Amino acid sequence: MIAEIIVNSSSNELNRVFDYSIPDGMEVKIGMRVLVPFARRRQPEIGYVIGIKDSSEYECKPIVRVVDRVFDEKRLALAEYISHRYFCTLGDSMKLLVPPGTSSNVDSVKSKTERWVKLKDIESIDLSKIKSEKQLRVIRFLIDNIEAPAIEVLEFTDVTRDVFTSLQKKGIIEFETREVSRNPFYQKTIVDNPKLALTEEQKQALQNINRNKYEKYLLYGVTGSGKTEVYLQLIEKVLQEGKTALMLVPEISLTPQITDRFIGRFGKIVAILHSRLSIGERYDEWKRIKEGKAKIVIGARSAIFAPLDDIGVVIIDEEHDSSYKSEMNPKYDTKEVGAFLANMYDVPLVLGSATPDVRTFYDAKQGKIKLLTLKQRVSQFGLPEIKVVDMREELATGNRTIFSRLLYHELNKNINKKEQSMLFLNRRGYSTFIMCRDCGYVVKCEKCEVSMTYHLNENRLICHYCGRTMTPPTICPSCQSKNIRYFGSGTQKVEQEIKKYLPQASVIRMDVDTTRTKNAHEKILSDFKNKNMDI
């Protein structure tokens, strides 16, 4: 038998099928990942089996070994769609479907294992013959608990590993190595999220979504109109039909909030996939999904490739967000891939937003997408009053700070009332650009031709496109003037100014610079939610 294999390569010249013979006794199926000898390379190359046939016109090398099965016919169709739609090799599109961290080396991520200990034969143990107090503590612990992780037994009985060795030699205990899941939720305090009564608008929206055929829907609801509750109850109906659900959010910072609500409602059948998880955690979540232990997947862009079977609904929240377009190879538009996936399973694609993408909204107005509208907020509060302040007038009256007098007054009022404030700014760093006041020279990145942003803590200019850094100049490179000035405000500057003018306030800043570490988003949001911070 001959396997038709796509080699794991980004080269267009190798973007074709290669034939390999299947050794006797080796079971090979379509969708399997295998290792094959290729060209003159010393190490076997990763390949993907896309077909099986009886014979080949070529003399074929044999497959070295089978690794795993990573896709079925539907996932193969998805990989072929991505390859044709976004002009990448089939090998590149296949990489999107494999377990995280294993696209270039199948053995780079290992399952996590734990050593468990248990009594060999409880009935035959004669405690009167055991003279060691430490050994007795271990035996009694295991009689009460039957079995436990070895590290926990050591901790609870306060003994050393030598005690284990002695008991093992006597034939009293035995060890077993078990695979354990790296759980990204282990630090979470999960609060029940009970099912809520829907408003008439929410009921109408839910009823209008046909779960039995492919159709696009735009859930267009004002902020606070309860779109997430519609998603939750839609997914509940899908689960009752024995199907699975895919829910995408654009930002990692949104994931903890959405995840808390979903786990509070559905429990352990929720899996999470995003880039801030460790490779091991992503790998284990992927395996849980593949094995059918997780029925709901929540994640950012790449979660669209989660190995879910029998999908019942695809939901893309905040569908207007630009982060749904991948700018890394292979490039793809998540909304287009989601539409292909929903069409393939013949299920609804639900796009949600309070501020839809112009093209999505136009298609909804033209009838290409079914429009579901939520005009009313769930709470009794109306939409907030918006006030626009002209900072030129503030400057004319002598206010040279970055805060208008109105904003300063409102912040101060909130602090006195023990209420919280949130300030949004679309620039990180301290100053948005540095300019010479004499000749107008602006420091720009040599590669990107965009102005570099000044970061106070590092005392560096940083390009937010390519990451290039440099020391801020003290003399203008163009006219040699010393009249260098810092203009604009970034999140660092806002934080510093708050501390200067409102020293009594506790302040927390959330941007790319403060959320580089794991769970940083969640910690900041939790601190604010628990009212540990004023601003």
PDB file of N, CA, C and O in Angstrom, residues 119 122-132 135-141 143 167 172:
ATOM      1  N   LEU A 119      -1.105   0.940  48.168  1.00  0.00           N
ATOM      2  CA  LEU A 119      -0.773  -0.307  48.852  1.00  0.00           C
ATOM      3  C   LEU A 119      -0.955  -1.475  47.889  1.00  0.00           C
ATOM      4  O   LEU A 119      -1.921  -1.513  47.118  1.00  0.00           O
ATOM      5  N   ILE A 122      -3.908  -4.615  50.727  1.00  0.00           N
ATOM      6  CA  ILE A 122      -4.319  -4.133  52.052  1.00  0.00           C
ATOM      7  C   ILE A 122      -4.576  -5.292  53.015  1.00  0.00           C
ATOM      8  O   ILE A 122      -4.218  -5.239  54.196  1.00  0.00           O
ATOM      9  N   GLU A 123      -5.200  -6.357  52.519  1.00  0.00           N
ATOM     10  CA  GLU A 123      -5.608  -7.470  53.385  1.00  0.00           C
ATOM     11  C   GLU A 123      -4.418  -8.167  54.053  1.00  0.00           C
ATOM     12  O   GLU A 123      -4.522  -8.669  55.167  1.00  0.00           O
ATOM     13  N   SER A 124      -3.279  -8.206  53.356  1.00  0.00           N
ATOM     14  CA  SER A 124      -2.129  -8.970  53.875  1.00  0.00           C
ATOM     15  C   SER A 124      -1.220  -8.162  54.803  1.00  0.00           C
ATOM     16  O   SER A 124      -0.225  -8.670  55.317  1.00  0.00           O
ATOM     17  N   ILE A 125      -1.545  -6.882  55.034  1.00  0.00           N
ATOM     18  CA  ILE A 125      -0.675  -6.032  55.855  1.00  0.00           C
ATOM     19  C   ILE A 125      -0.944  -6.280  57.344  1.00  0.00           C
ATOM     20  O   ILE A 125      -2.093  -6.187  57.800  1.00  0.00           O
ATOM     21  N   ASP A 126       0.103  -6.590  58.072  1.00  0.00           N
ATOM     22  CA  ASP A 126       0.011  -6.768  59.525  1.00  0.00           C
ATOM     23  C   ASP A 126       0.740  -5.592  60.186  1.00  0.00           C
ATOM     24  O   ASP A 126       1.966  -5.544  60.248  1.00  0.00           O
ATOM     25  N   LEU A 127      -0.060  -4.605  60.657  1.00  0.00           N
ATOM     26  CA  LEU A 127       0.533  -3.392  61.218  1.00  0.00           C
ATOM     27  C   LEU A 127       1.385  -3.669  62.457  1.00  0.00           C
ATOM     28  O   LEU A 127       2.302  -2.904  62.770  1.00  0.00           O
ATOM     29  N   SER A 128       1.103  -4.775  63.175  1.00  0.00           N
ATOM     30  CA  SER A 128       1.868  -5.083  64.395  1.00  0.00           C
ATOM     31  C   SER A 128       3.324  -5.426  64.094  1.00  0.00           C
ATOM     32  O   SER A 128       4.187  -5.347  64.977  1.00  0.00           O
ATOM     33  N   LYS A 129       3.596  -5.798  62.841  1.00  0.00           N
ATOM     34  CA  LYS A 129       4.970  -6.165  62.462  1.00  0.00           C
ATOM     35  C   LYS A 129       5.778  -4.962  61.958  1.00  0.00           C
ATOM     36  O   LYS A 129       6.957  -5.070  61.706  1.00  0.00           O
ATOM     37  N   ILE A 130       5.110  -3.829  61.781  1.00  0.00           N
ATOM     38  CA  ILE A 130       5.802  -2.622  61.306  1.00  0.00           C
ATOM     39  C   ILE A 130       6.299  -1.842  62.516  1.00  0.00           C
ATOM     40  O   ILE A 130       5.498  -1.352  63.334  1.00  0.00           O
ATOM     41  N   LYS A 131       7.618  -1.738  62.656  1.00  0.00           N
ATOM     42  CA  LYS A 131       8.213  -1.085  63.826  1.00  0.00           C
ATOM     43  C   LYS A 131       8.454   0.412  63.607  1.00  0.00           C
ATOM     44  O   LYS A 131       8.501   1.186  64.542  1.00  0.00           O
ATOM     45  N   SER A 132       8.617   0.810  62.350  1.00  0.00           N
ATOM     46  CA  SER A 132       8.938   2.215  62.049  1.00  0.00           C
ATOM     47  C   SER A 132       7.686   3.086  62.114  1.00  0.00           C
ATOM     48  O   SER A 132       6.686   2.804  61.436  1.00  0.00           O
ATOM     49  N   GLN A 135       6.978   4.627  58.642  1.00  0.00           N
ATOM     50  CA  GLN A 135       6.349   3.692  57.711  1.00  0.00           C
ATOM     51  C   GLN A 135       4.873   3.490  58.059  1.00  0.00           C
ATOM     52  O   GLN A 135       4.019   3.405  57.178  1.00  0.00           O
ATOM     53  N   LEU A 136       4.583   3.434  59.374  1.00  0.00           N
ATOM     54  CA  LEU A 136       3.190   3.291  59.806  1.00  0.00           C
ATOM     55  C   LEU A 136       2.342   4.475  59.366  1.00  0.00           C
ATOM     56  O   LEU A 136       1.179   4.325  58.962  1.00  0.00           O
ATOM     57  N   ARG A 137       2.922   5.696  59.414  1.00  0.00           N
ATOM     58  CA  ARG A 137       2.188   6.900  58.998  1.00  0.00           C
ATOM     59  C   ARG A 137       1.811   6.801  57.517  1.00  0.00           C
ATOM     60  O   ARG A 137       0.688   7.131  57.129  1.00  0.00           O
ATOM     61  N   VAL A 138       2.757   6.340  56.709  1.00  0.00           N
ATOM     62  CA  VAL A 138       2.497   6.210  55.263  1.00  0.00           C
ATOM     63  C   VAL A 138       1.417   5.162  55.018  1.00  0.00           C
ATOM     64  O   VAL A 138       0.475   5.377  54.231  1.00  0.00           O
ATOM     65  N   ILE A 139       1.538   4.006  55.691  1.00  0.00           N
ATOM     66  CA  ILE A 139       0.566   2.921  55.477  1.00  0.00           C
ATOM     67  C   ILE A 139      -0.831   3.364  55.893  1.00  0.00           C
ATOM     68  O   ILE A 139      -1.819   3.135  55.176  1.00  0.00           O
ATOM     69  N   ARG A 140      -0.952   4.015  57.052  1.00  0.00           N
ATOM     70  CA  ARG A 140      -2.268   4.467  57.524  1.00  0.00           C
ATOM     71  C   ARG A 140      -2.868   5.511  56.575  1.00  0.00           C
ATOM     72  O   ARG A 140      -4.081   5.521  56.336  1.00  0.00           O
ATOM     73  N   PHE A 141      -2.015   6.397  56.072  1.00  0.00           N
ATOM     74  CA  PHE A 141      -2.493   7.403  55.111  1.00  0.00           C
ATOM     75  C   PHE A 141      -3.067   6.712  53.875  1.00  0.00           C
ATOM     76  O   PHE A 141      -4.136   7.089  53.375  1.00  0.00           O
ATOM     77  N   ILE A 143      -4.171   3.598  53.660  1.00  0.00           N
ATOM     78  CA  ILE A 143      -5.386   2.845  54.005  1.00  0.00           C
ATOM     79  C   ILE A 143      -6.599   3.776  53.946  1.00  0.00           C
ATOM     80  O   ILE A 143      -7.659   3.414  53.443  1.00  0.00           O
ATOM     81  N   LEU A 167       9.493   0.543  52.087  1.00  0.00           N
ATOM     82  CA  LEU A 167       8.183  -0.091  51.950  1.00  0.00           C
ATOM     83  C   LEU A 167       8.047  -0.820  50.612  1.00  0.00           C
ATOM     84  O   LEU A 167       7.387  -1.867  50.532  1.00  0.00           O
ATOM     85  N   ILE A 172       5.143  -3.790  50.210  1.00  0.00           N
ATOM     86  CA  ILE A 172       3.914  -3.229  50.792  1.00  0.00           C
ATOM     87  C   ILE A 172       3.271  -2.199  49.873  1.00  0.00           C
ATOM     88  O   ILE A 172       2.047  -2.115  49.774  1.00  0.00           O
TER      89      ILE A 172
END
